[in-house]
Coordinates of N, CA and C in Angstrom, one line a residue:
M1 N 95.3 105.1 79.1 CA 96.7 105.3 79.3 C 97.3 104.1 79.9
E2 N 98.5 103.7 79.4 CA 99.1 102.5 79.8 C 99.6 102.6 81.3
T3 N 99.3 101.6 82.1 CA 99.8 101.6 83.5 C 100.9 100.6 83.6
S4 N 101.4 100.5 84.8 CA 102.6 99.6 85.1 C 103.8 100.0 84.3
I5 N 104.0 101.3 84.2 CA 105.1 101.8 83.4 C 105.7 103.1 84.0
I6 N 107.0 103.3 83.9 CA 107.6 104.5 84.3 C 107.9 105.3 83.1
Y7 N 107.3 106.4 82.9 CA 107.5 107.3 81.7 C 108.8 108.1 82.0
N8 N 109.7 107.9 81.1 CA 111.0 108.7 81.2 C 110.8 110.1 80.6
E9 N 110.3 111.0 81.4 CA 110.0 112.3 80.9 C 109.6 113.2 82.1
N10 N 109.5 114.5 81.8 CA 109.0 115.4 82.8 C 107.6 115.0 83.2
C11 N 107.3 115.0 84.5 CA 106.0 114.6 85.0 C 104.9 115.4 84.4
L12 N 105.1 116.7 84.0 CA 104.1 117.5 83.3 C 103.7 116.9 82.0
Q13 N 104.6 116.3 81.3 CA 104.3 115.6 80.0 C 103.4 114.4 80.3
T14 N 103.8 113.6 81.4 CA 102.9 112.5 81.7 C 101.5 112.9 82.1
M15 N 101.4 113.8 82.9 CA 100.1 114.3 83.4 C 99.3 114.9 82.3
A16 N 99.9 115.5 81.3 CA 99.2 116.0 80.2 C 98.4 114.9 79.4
K17 N 98.9 113.7 79.5 CA 98.2 112.6 78.8 C 97.0 112.0 79.6
M18 N 96.9 112.4 80.9 CA 95.9 111.9 81.8 C 94.6 112.7 81.7
P19 N 93.5 112.0 81.7 CA 92.2 112.7 81.8 C 92.0 113.4 83.1
T20 N 91.1 114.3 83.2 CA 90.8 114.9 84.5 C 90.2 113.9 85.4
N21 N 90.4 114.0 86.7 CA 89.8 113.1 87.7 C 90.2 111.6 87.4
F22 N 91.5 111.3 87.4 CA 92.0 110.1 86.9 C 92.7 109.2 88.0
V23 N 93.4 109.9 88.9 CA 94.3 109.2 89.8 C 93.7 109.1 91.2
D24 N 93.7 108.0 91.9 CA 93.2 107.8 93.2 C 94.2 108.4 94.3
L25 N 95.5 108.1 94.1 CA 96.5 108.5 95.1 C 97.8 108.9 94.4
T26 N 98.3 110.0 94.7 CA 99.7 110.3 94.3 C 100.5 110.3 95.6
I27 N 101.6 109.6 95.6 CA 102.6 109.7 96.7 C 103.9 109.9 96.1
T28 N 104.6 111.0 96.6 CA 105.8 111.4 96.0 C 106.6 112.3 96.9
S29 N 107.9 112.5 96.6 CA 108.7 113.4 97.3 C 109.5 114.2 96.3
P30 N 109.3 115.5 96.2 CA 110.0 116.3 95.2 C 111.5 116.6 95.5
P31 N 112.3 116.9 94.5 CA 113.7 117.3 94.8 C 113.8 118.7 95.3
Y32 N 113.5 118.8 96.6 CA 113.2 120.1 97.2 C 114.5 120.8 97.6
D33 N 114.5 122.1 97.5 CA 115.5 123.0 98.0 C 117.0 122.6 97.7
D34 N 117.2 121.9 96.6 CA 118.5 121.4 96.3 C 119.1 120.5 97.3
L35 N 118.3 119.9 98.2 CA 118.8 119.0 99.2 C 119.3 117.7 98.6
R36 N 118.7 117.4 97.5 CA 119.0 116.1 96.9 C 119.6 116.3 95.5
N37 N 120.5 115.4 95.1 CA 121.0 115.5 93.7 C 120.2 114.6 92.8
Y38 N 119.4 115.3 91.9 CA 118.6 114.5 91.0 C 119.1 114.7 89.6
N39 N 120.5 114.5 89.5 CA 121.1 114.6 88.2 C 121.0 116.0 87.5
G40 N 120.8 117.0 88.3 CA 120.8 118.3 87.8 C 119.4 118.8 87.3
F41 N 118.4 118.0 87.4 CA 117.1 118.4 87.0 C 116.3 119.2 88.0
H42 N 115.6 120.2 87.6 CA 114.8 121.0 88.5 C 113.3 120.8 88.1
F43 N 112.4 121.3 89.0 CA 111.0 121.0 88.6 C 110.2 122.3 88.8
D44 N 109.1 122.4 88.0 CA 108.2 123.5 88.0 C 107.1 123.3 89.0
F45 N 107.3 123.7 90.2 CA 106.4 123.3 91.3 C 105.0 123.7 91.0
E46 N 104.8 125.0 90.7 CA 103.4 125.5 90.6 C 102.6 124.8 89.5
N47 N 103.2 124.6 88.4 CA 102.4 123.9 87.3 C 102.2 122.4 87.7
I48 N 103.1 121.8 88.4 CA 102.9 120.4 88.8 C 101.8 120.4 89.8
A49 N 101.8 121.3 90.8 CA 100.7 121.3 91.8 C 99.3 121.5 91.1
G50 N 99.3 122.4 90.1 CA 98.0 122.6 89.4 C 97.6 121.3 88.6
E51 N 98.5 120.7 88.0 CA 98.2 119.5 87.2 C 97.8 118.3 88.2
L52 N 98.4 118.2 89.3 CA 98.0 117.2 90.3 C 96.6 117.4 90.7
F53 N 96.2 118.6 90.9 CA 94.8 118.9 91.3 C 93.9 118.4 90.1
R54 N 94.2 118.7 88.9 CA 93.4 118.3 87.8 C 93.2 116.8 87.7
I55 N 94.3 116.1 87.8 CA 94.3 114.6 87.5 C 93.7 113.8 88.7
T56 N 93.8 114.4 89.9 CA 93.3 113.7 91.1 C 91.8 113.5 91.0
K57 N 91.3 112.3 91.3 CA 89.9 112.1 91.4 C 89.3 112.9 92.5
I58 N 88.0 113.3 92.4 CA 87.3 113.8 93.5 C 87.3 112.8 94.6
G59 N 87.8 113.2 95.8 CA 87.9 112.2 96.8 C 89.3 111.6 96.9
G60 N 90.2 111.9 95.9 CA 91.5 111.4 95.9 C 92.5 112.2 96.8
I61 N 93.7 111.6 96.9 CA 94.7 112.2 97.9 C 96.0 112.3 97.2
V62 N 96.7 113.4 97.6 CA 98.1 113.5 97.2 C 98.9 113.6 98.5
I63 N 99.9 112.6 98.7 CA 100.8 112.6 99.8 C 102.1 113.2 99.3
W64 N 102.4 114.4 99.8 CA 103.6 115.2 99.4 C 104.6 115.2 100.5
I65 N 105.7 114.6 100.4 CA 106.7 114.4 101.4 C 107.8 115.4 101.1
V66 N 108.0 116.3 102.1 CA 108.9 117.4 101.8 C 109.6 117.9 103.1
G67 N 110.8 118.4 103.0 CA 111.4 119.1 104.1 C 112.0 120.4 103.6
D68 N 112.8 121.0 104.5 CA 113.4 122.3 104.2 C 114.9 122.2 104.3
A69 N 115.6 123.0 103.4 CA 117.0 123.1 103.5 C 117.3 124.2 104.6
T70 N 118.5 124.3 105.0 CA 119.0 125.3 105.9 C 120.0 126.2 105.1
K71 N 119.6 127.5 104.9 CA 120.4 128.4 104.2 C 120.7 129.6 105.0
D72 N 122.0 130.0 105.0 CA 122.4 131.2 105.8 C 121.9 131.1 107.3
G73 N 121.9 129.9 107.8 CA 121.6 129.6 109.2 C 120.2 129.5 109.5
S74 N 119.3 129.6 108.5 CA 117.8 129.5 108.8 C 117.2 128.5 107.8
E75 N 116.1 127.9 108.2 CA 115.3 127.0 107.4 C 114.5 127.8 106.3
T76 N 114.4 127.3 105.2 CA 113.8 128.0 104.0 C 112.3 128.2 104.2
G77 N 111.6 127.3 104.8 CA 110.1 127.3 104.9 C 109.4 126.9 103.6
T78 N 110.2 126.3 102.7 CA 109.6 125.9 101.4 C 108.4 125.0 101.6
S79 N 108.5 124.1 102.6 CA 107.5 123.1 102.8 C 106.1 123.8 103.0
F80 N 106.1 124.8 103.9 CA 104.9 125.5 104.2 C 104.4 126.3 103.0
K81 N 105.3 126.9 102.2 CA 104.9 127.7 101.1 C 104.2 126.7 100.1
Q82 N 104.8 125.5 99.9 CA 104.2 124.6 99.0 C 102.8 124.1 99.5
A83 N 102.7 123.9 100.8 CA 101.4 123.5 101.3 C 100.3 124.5 101.0
L84 N 100.7 125.8 101.3 CA 99.7 126.9 101.0 C 99.3 127.0 99.5
Y85 N 100.3 126.7 98.7 CA 100.0 126.8 97.2 C 99.1 125.6 96.8
F86 N 99.3 124.5 97.3 CA 98.3 123.4 97.1 C 96.9 123.8 97.4
M87 N 96.8 124.4 98.5 CA 95.5 124.9 99.0 C 94.9 125.9 98.0
Q88 N 95.7 126.8 97.5 CA 95.3 127.8 96.5 C 94.8 127.1 95.3
C89 N 95.4 125.9 94.9 CA 95.0 125.2 93.8 C 93.6 124.5 93.9
G90 N 93.1 124.4 95.2 CA 91.8 123.8 95.4 C 91.8 122.6 96.4
F91 N 93.0 122.1 96.7 CA 93.1 121.0 97.6 C 92.8 121.4 99.0
N92 N 92.3 120.5 99.8 CA 92.1 120.6 101.3 C 93.4 120.1 101.9
L93 N 93.9 120.7 102.9 CA 95.0 120.2 103.7 C 94.4 119.2 104.7
H94 N 94.2 118.0 104.3 CA 93.5 117.0 105.1 C 94.2 116.6 106.3
D95 N 95.5 116.4 106.3 CA 96.3 116.0 107.4 C 97.7 116.4 107.2
T96 N 98.4 116.8 108.3 CA 99.8 117.1 108.3 C 100.5 116.0 109.1
M97 N 101.0 115.0 108.4 CA 101.7 113.9 109.1 C 103.2 114.1 109.1
I98 N 103.8 113.4 110.0 CA 105.3 113.5 110.2 C 105.9 112.2 109.8
Y99 N 106.9 112.2 109.0 CA 107.8 111.1 108.7 C 109.0 111.2 109.6
Y100 N 109.1 110.4 110.7 CA 110.1 110.5 111.7 C 111.2 109.5 111.4
K101 N 112.4 109.9 111.3 CA 113.5 109.0 111.0 C 114.2 108.6 112.4
N102 N 114.1 107.3 112.7 CA 114.7 106.8 113.9 C 116.2 107.0 114.0
N103 N 116.8 107.0 112.8 CA 118.3 107.0 112.8 C 118.8 107.9 111.8
P104 N 118.6 109.2 111.9 CA 119.0 110.1 110.8 C 120.5 110.4 110.9
M105 N 121.0 111.0 109.9 CA 122.4 111.4 109.9 C 122.5 112.6 110.8
P106 N 123.6 112.7 111.7 CA 123.8 113.9 112.5 C 124.0 115.2 111.7
T107 N 123.5 116.3 112.2 CA 123.7 117.5 111.5 C 124.5 118.5 112.4
A108 N 125.2 119.4 111.7 CA 126.0 120.4 112.4 C 125.1 121.7 112.6
G109 N 125.7 122.7 113.3 CA 125.0 124.0 113.4 C 124.4 124.1 114.8
K110 N 123.8 125.3 115.0 CA 123.2 125.7 116.3 C 121.7 125.3 116.3
R111 N 121.5 124.0 116.1 CA 120.1 123.5 116.1 C 120.2 122.0 116.4
Y112 N 119.0 121.5 116.9 CA 118.9 120.1 117.1 C 119.0 119.3 115.8
H113 N 119.4 118.0 115.9 CA 119.4 117.2 114.8 C 118.0 117.1 114.1
Q114 N 118.0 117.1 112.8 CA 116.8 117.1 112.0 C 116.3 115.6 111.9
H115 N 115.2 115.3 112.5 CA 114.7 113.9 112.5 C 113.5 113.7 111.6
F116 N 112.9 114.7 111.0 CA 111.7 114.4 110.4 C 111.5 115.2 109.1
E117 N 110.5 114.7 108.3 CA 110.0 115.4 107.1 C 108.5 115.5 107.2
Y118 N 107.9 116.5 106.5 CA 106.4 116.5 106.5 C 105.9 115.6 105.5
M119 N 104.7 115.0 105.8 CA 103.9 114.2 104.9 C 102.6 114.9 104.8
F120 N 102.4 115.9 103.9 CA 101.2 116.6 103.8 C 100.2 115.7 103.0
A121 N 99.0 115.5 103.5 CA 97.9 114.8 102.8 C 96.9 115.8 102.3
F122 N 97.0 116.0 101.0 CA 96.0 116.9 100.3 C 94.9 116.1 99.7
S123 N 93.7 116.6 100.0 CA 92.5 115.8 99.4 C 91.8 116.8 98.5
K124 N 91.2 116.1 97.4 CA 90.3 116.9 96.5 C 88.9 116.6 97.0
G125 N 88.4 117.4 97.8 CA 87.1 117.1 98.5 C 87.4 116.2 99.7
Q126 N 86.4 115.6 100.2 CA 86.6 114.6 101.3 C 87.1 113.3 100.8
P127 N 88.1 112.6 101.5 CA 88.6 111.4 100.9 C 87.6 110.3 100.7
N128 N 87.7 109.6 99.6 CA 86.8 108.5 99.3 C 87.2 107.3 100.2
T129 N 88.4 107.1 100.5 CA 88.9 105.9 101.2 C 89.7 106.3 102.4
F130 N 89.5 105.6 103.5 CA 90.3 105.7 104.6 C 90.3 104.4 105.4
N131 N 91.4 103.7 105.2 CA 91.6 102.4 105.9 C 92.7 102.6 107.0
P132 N 92.3 103.1 108.1 CA 93.4 103.5 109.1 C 94.2 102.3 109.6
I133 N 95.5 102.6 109.8 CA 96.3 101.7 110.5 C 96.0 101.7 112.0
T134 N 95.8 100.6 112.6 CA 95.4 100.6 114.0 C 96.4 99.8 114.9
E135 N 96.3 100.0 116.2 CA 97.1 99.3 117.2 C 96.2 98.9 118.3
N136 N 96.6 97.9 119.1 CA 95.9 97.5 120.2 C 95.8 98.5 121.3
C137 N 94.7 98.6 121.9 CA 94.5 99.6 123.0 C 93.8 98.9 124.2
K138 N 94.6 98.7 125.3 CA 94.0 98.1 126.5 C 93.5 99.2 127.4
Y139 N 92.3 99.0 128.0 CA 91.8 99.9 129.0 C 91.1 99.2 130.0
N140 N 91.1 99.8 131.2 CA 90.4 99.2 132.4 C 89.1 99.9 132.6
G141 N 88.1 99.2 133.0 CA 86.8 99.9 133.3 C 86.1 99.2 134.5
L142 N 85.1 99.8 135.0 CA 84.2 99.3 136.0 C 82.9 98.9 135.4
A143 N 82.4 97.7 135.6 CA 81.1 97.3 135.1 C 80.2 97.2 136.3
N144 N 79.0 97.8 136.2 CA 78.0 97.8 137.2 C 77.3 96.5 137.1
M145 N 77.5 95.6 138.1 CA 76.9 94.3 138.0 C 75.4 94.3 138.4
K146 N 74.9 95.4 138.9 CA 73.5 95.6 139.3 C 73.1 94.8 140.5
N147 N 73.6 93.6 140.6 CA 73.2 92.7 141.8 C 73.8 93.3 143.1
R148 N 73.1 93.5 144.1 CA 73.6 94.0 145.3 C 74.1 92.8 146.2
G149 N 75.1 93.2 147.0 CA 75.7 92.2 147.9 C 74.8 91.9 149.1
T150 N 75.2 91.1 150.0 CA 74.4 90.7 151.1 C 74.2 91.9 152.1
K151 N 75.0 92.9 152.0 CA 74.8 94.1 152.9 C 74.2 95.2 152.1
G152 N 73.7 94.9 150.9 CA 73.0 96.0 150.2 C 73.9 96.8 149.3
D153 N 75.2 96.5 149.4 CA 76.1 97.3 148.6 C 76.2 96.8 147.1
L154 N 76.5 97.8 146.2 CA 76.6 97.4 144.8 C 78.0 96.7 144.6
N155 N 78.0 95.6 143.9 CA 79.2 94.9 143.5 C 79.7 95.4 142.2
Y156 N 80.8 95.9 142.1 CA 81.4 96.3 140.9 C 82.6 95.4 140.5
K157 N 82.6 95.0 139.3 CA 83.7 94.1 138.9 C 84.6 94.8 137.9
K158 N 85.9 94.9 138.2 CA 86.8 95.5 137.4 C 87.1 94.6 136.2
I159 N 87.0 95.2 135.0 CA 87.3 94.4 133.8 C 88.4 95.1 132.9
E160 N 89.0 94.3 132.2 CA 90.0 94.8 131.2 C 89.6 94.4 129.8
R161 N 89.6 95.3 128.9 CA 89.2 95.1 127.6 C 90.3 95.4 126.6
T162 N 90.3 94.7 125.5 CA 91.3 95.1 124.5 C 90.5 95.5 123.2
S163 N 90.9 96.6 122.7 CA 90.2 97.1 121.5 C 91.3 97.7 120.6
E164 N 90.9 98.3 119.5 CA 91.9 98.9 118.6 C 91.7 100.4 118.5
K165 N 92.7 101.1 118.2 CA 92.6 102.6 118.0 C 93.5 102.9 116.8
K166 N 93.1 104.0 116.2 CA 94.0 104.5 115.1 C 95.3 104.9 115.6
V167 N 96.4 104.7 114.8 CA 97.7 105.2 115.2 C 97.7 106.7 115.1
G168 N 98.7 107.4 115.7 CA 98.8 108.8 115.5 C 99.4 109.2 114.1
N169 N 99.5 110.4 113.9 CA 99.9 110.9 112.6 C 101.4 111.2 112.5
V170 N 102.2 110.6 113.5 CA 103.6 110.6 113.4 C 104.1 109.2 113.1
F171 N 104.7 109.0 112.0 CA 105.1 107.6 111.6 C 106.6 107.5 111.7
F172 N 107.0 106.4 112.4 CA 108.4 106.2 112.8 C 109.0 105.1 111.9
Y173 N 110.1 105.5 111.2 CA 110.8 104.5 110.3 C 112.3 104.6 110.5
S174 N 112.9 103.4 110.5 CA 114.4 103.3 110.5 C 114.7 103.3 109.0
I175 N 115.9 104.0 108.7 CA 116.3 104.1 107.3 C 117.7 103.7 107.2
G176 N 118.1 103.6 105.9 CA 119.5 103.3 105.6 C 119.7 102.0 104.9
G177 N 120.9 101.6 104.6 CA 121.2 100.4 103.8 C 120.7 99.2 104.4
G178 N 119.9 98.4 103.7 CA 119.4 97.2 104.1 C 118.2 97.3 105.0
I179 N 117.8 98.6 105.3 CA 116.6 98.8 106.2 C 115.5 99.4 105.4
S180 N 115.7 100.5 104.6 CA 114.7 101.1 103.8 C 114.1 100.1 102.8
T181 N 115.0 99.3 102.3 CA 114.6 98.2 101.4 C 115.7 97.1 101.4
K182 N 115.3 95.9 101.0 CA 116.3 94.9 100.9 C 116.9 94.8 99.5
D183 N 116.3 95.7 98.6 CA 116.8 95.7 97.2 C 118.0 96.5 97.1
T184 N 119.2 95.9 97.0 CA 120.4 96.6 97.0 C 120.6 97.6 95.8
I185 N 119.9 97.3 94.7 CA 120.0 98.1 93.5 C 119.4 99.5 93.8
A186 N 118.4 99.6 94.7 CA 117.8 100.9 95.0 C 118.7 101.9 95.5
Y187 N 119.8 101.5 96.2 CA 120.7 102.4 96.8 C 121.6 103.1 95.8
E188 N 121.5 102.7 94.5 CA 122.2 103.5 93.5 C 121.5 104.9 93.3
H189 N 120.3 105.0 93.8 CA 119.6 106.3 93.8 C 120.0 107.0 95.1
P190 N 120.1 108.4 95.1 CA 120.6 109.1 96.3 C 119.6 109.2 97.4
A191 N 118.3 109.1 97.1 CA 117.3 109.3 98.2 C 116.1 108.4 97.9
I192 N 115.9 107.4 98.8 CA 114.8 106.5 98.6 C 113.9 106.5 99.8
F193 N 112.6 106.2 99.5 CA 111.6 106.0 100.5 C 111.8 104.7 101.3
P194 N 111.5 104.7 102.6 CA 111.3 103.4 103.3 C 110.1 102.7 102.7
E195 N 110.2 101.5 102.3 CA 109.1 100.7 101.7 C 107.9 100.7 102.6
Q196 N 108.1 100.6 103.9 CA 107.0 100.6 104.9 C 106.2 101.9 104.9
L197 N 106.9 103.0 104.7 CA 106.2 104.3 104.6 C 105.2 104.3 103.4
V198 N 105.7 103.8 102.3 CA 104.8 103.8 101.1 C 103.7 102.8 101.3
S199 N 104.0 101.7 101.8 CA 103.0 100.7 102.1 C 101.9 101.2 103.0
D200 N 102.3 101.9 104.1 CA 101.3 102.4 105.0 C 100.4 103.4 104.3
Q201 N 100.9 104.3 103.5 CA 100.1 105.3 102.9 C 99.2 104.7 101.8
I202 N 99.7 103.8 101.0 CA 98.9 103.2 100.0 C 97.7 102.4 100.6
K203 N 98.0 101.7 101.6 CA 96.9 100.9 102.3 C 95.9 101.8 102.9
T204 N 96.3 103.0 103.4 CA 95.4 103.9 104.1 C 94.4 104.5 103.1
W205 N 94.9 105.0 102.0 CA 94.1 105.9 101.1 C 93.6 105.2 99.9
T206 N 93.9 103.9 99.6 CA 93.4 103.3 98.4 C 92.9 101.9 98.7
N207 N 92.2 101.3 97.8 CA 91.8 99.9 97.8 C 92.4 99.2 96.6
E208 N 92.4 97.8 96.6 CA 92.9 97.1 95.5 C 92.3 97.5 94.2
G209 N 93.1 97.6 93.2 CA 92.6 98.0 91.8 C 92.7 99.5 91.6
D210 N 92.9 100.3 92.7 CA 93.0 101.8 92.5 C 94.3 102.2 91.8
L211 N 94.3 103.4 91.3 CA 95.5 103.8 90.6 C 96.4 104.8 91.4
V212 N 97.6 104.4 91.5 CA 98.6 105.2 92.3 C 99.6 105.8 91.3
Y213 N 100.0 107.0 91.6 CA 100.9 107.7 90.7 C 102.1 108.3 91.6
D214 N 103.3 108.3 91.0 CA 104.4 109.0 91.6 C 105.1 109.8 90.5
C215 N 105.0 111.1 90.7 CA 105.6 112.0 89.6 C 107.1 112.2 89.7
F216 N 107.7 111.7 90.8 CA 109.2 111.6 90.9 C 109.5 110.2 91.3
M217 N 109.5 109.3 90.4 CA 109.5 107.9 90.8 C 110.8 107.4 91.3
G218 N 111.9 108.1 90.9 CA 113.2 107.7 91.5 C 113.6 106.3 91.4
S219 N 113.8 105.6 92.5 CA 114.3 104.2 92.5 C 113.2 103.2 92.3
G220 N 111.9 103.7 92.2 CA 110.8 102.7 91.9 C 110.1 102.2 93.1
T221 N 110.3 102.7 94.3 CA 109.6 102.2 95.5 C 108.1 102.2 95.4
T222 N 107.6 103.3 95.0 CA 106.1 103.4 94.9 C 105.6 102.4 93.9
A223 N 106.2 102.2 92.8 CA 105.8 101.2 91.8 C 105.8 99.8 92.4
K224 N 106.9 99.5 93.1 CA 107.1 98.1 93.7 C 106.0 97.8 94.7
I225 N 105.7 98.8 95.6 CA 104.8 98.5 96.7 C 103.3 98.5 96.1
A226 N 103.1 99.4 95.2 CA 101.7 99.4 94.6 C 101.5 98.0 93.9
Q227 N 102.5 97.5 93.2 CA 102.4 96.2 92.5 C 102.1 95.1 93.5
L228 N 102.9 95.1 94.6 CA 102.7 94.1 95.7 C 101.3 94.1 96.3
L229 N 100.8 95.3 96.4 CA 99.5 95.5 97.1 C 98.3 95.5 96.1
Q230 N 98.6 95.1 94.9 CA 97.5 94.9 93.8 C 96.8 96.2 93.5
R231 N 97.6 97.3 93.4 CA 97.1 98.5 92.9 C 97.7 98.8 91.5
K232 N 97.0 99.4 90.6 CA 97.6 99.9 89.4 C 98.5 101.1 89.7
W233 N 99.4 101.3 88.8 CA 100.4 102.4 89.1 C 100.9 103.0 87.8
I234 N 101.3 104.2 87.9 CA 102.0 104.9 86.8 C 103.1 105.8 87.5
G235 N 104.3 105.9 86.8 CA 105.3 106.7 87.3 C 105.9 107.7 86.3
S236 N 106.4 108.7 86.7 CA 107.2 109.6 85.9 C 108.6 109.8 86.5
E237 N 109.6 109.8 85.6 CA 111.0 110.1 86.1 C 111.8 110.7 85.0
I238 N 112.3 111.9 85.2 CA 112.9 112.6 84.1 C 114.4 112.1 83.8
S239 N 115.0 111.4 84.8 CA 116.3 111.0 84.7 C 116.3 109.5 84.1
F240 N 117.0 109.4 83.0 CA 117.1 108.1 82.3 C 117.8 107.1 83.2
E241 N 118.9 107.6 83.9 CA 119.7 106.7 84.8 C 118.8 106.1 85.9
Y242 N 117.9 106.9 86.5 CA 117.1 106.5 87.6 C 116.0 105.5 87.1
V243 N 115.5 105.8 85.8 CA 114.5 104.9 85.2 C 115.1 103.5 85.1
E244 N 116.4 103.5 84.6 CA 117.1 102.2 84.4 C 117.2 101.5 85.8
I245 N 117.5 102.2 86.8 CA 117.6 101.6 88.2 C 116.3 101.0 88.6
A246 N 115.2 101.8 88.4 CA 113.9 101.4 88.9 C 113.4 100.2 88.1
N247 N 113.6 100.2 86.8 CA 113.2 99.1 85.9 C 113.9 97.8 86.3
R248 N 115.2 97.9 86.5 CA 115.9 96.6 87.0 C 115.4 96.1 88.3
R249 N 115.1 97.1 89.2 CA 114.6 96.7 90.5 C 113.2 96.0 90.4
L250 N 112.4 96.5 89.4 CA 111.0 96.0 89.3 C 110.8 94.8 88.5
E251 N 111.9 94.4 87.8 CA 111.7 93.3 86.8 C 111.1 92.1 87.3
N252 N 111.6 91.6 88.4 CA 111.0 90.3 89.0 C 109.6 90.5 89.5
Y253 N 109.3 91.6 90.1 CA 107.9 91.9 90.6 C 106.9 92.0 89.5
L254 N 107.2 92.6 88.4 CA 106.3 92.7 87.3 C 106.0 91.3 86.6
Q255 N 107.0 90.5 86.6 CA 106.9 89.2 86.0 C 106.0 88.2 86.9
T256 N 106.2 88.3 88.2 CA 105.5 87.4 89.1 C 104.2 87.9 89.6
L257 N 104.0 89.2 89.6 CA 102.7 89.7 90.1 C 102.0 90.6 89.1
P258 N 101.6 90.1 88.0 CA 100.9 90.9 87.0 C 99.5 91.4 87.6
L259 N 99.2 92.6 87.2 CA 97.8 93.1 87.6 C 96.8 92.9 86.5

């Protein structure tokens, strides 16, 4: 199957062309709960989840980024329902991460401002790859020097060490014009990923040469970052308008960074 291409079709049509156990990582955000305008297109969630299980390699990962609408004063709970259905399909709920928006739009109503979306990490078996993002961790300790002092007391020397630890599973990103991406054309799409979010997830769950898929490619962020990180990629996008946006955005990257 040809890679480095966005298929202008329903993602079920694209996945039907893929063999079983084909994709290392899917990272996507569906048009959930009518929160986003995707040119009037709707999606068949249950069949998509089943096909994602089929095409994902054993040890592969699906990162499903989703939130809930508020209807009649209450949240829909669609995100949880979808997570449970992925598990019914055979996936493990490997991690429930949070995509925290540092600067979200204010919301009305009798609730706090909504700052986050879920990033469910579903695995087909145990993950093959895990390259954790780390941060410096300083800690103080006491080292037993063993040598006794002149009065017979033990001399302890306080030491400071610097090491690394995995970051937590809450990921903080600023969003908006000129922040999510510097590609101005991307903002012709109504809902775009922060590029750093996609980069963090691709680096964590894949290695160079692995295959990344986005079944709702939108403005092409997954394709761009996969290309920059030397991963193979495939996208699906049912809206011709959005495919045009993504292809114009990707043009320079595909010419200068061939896989």
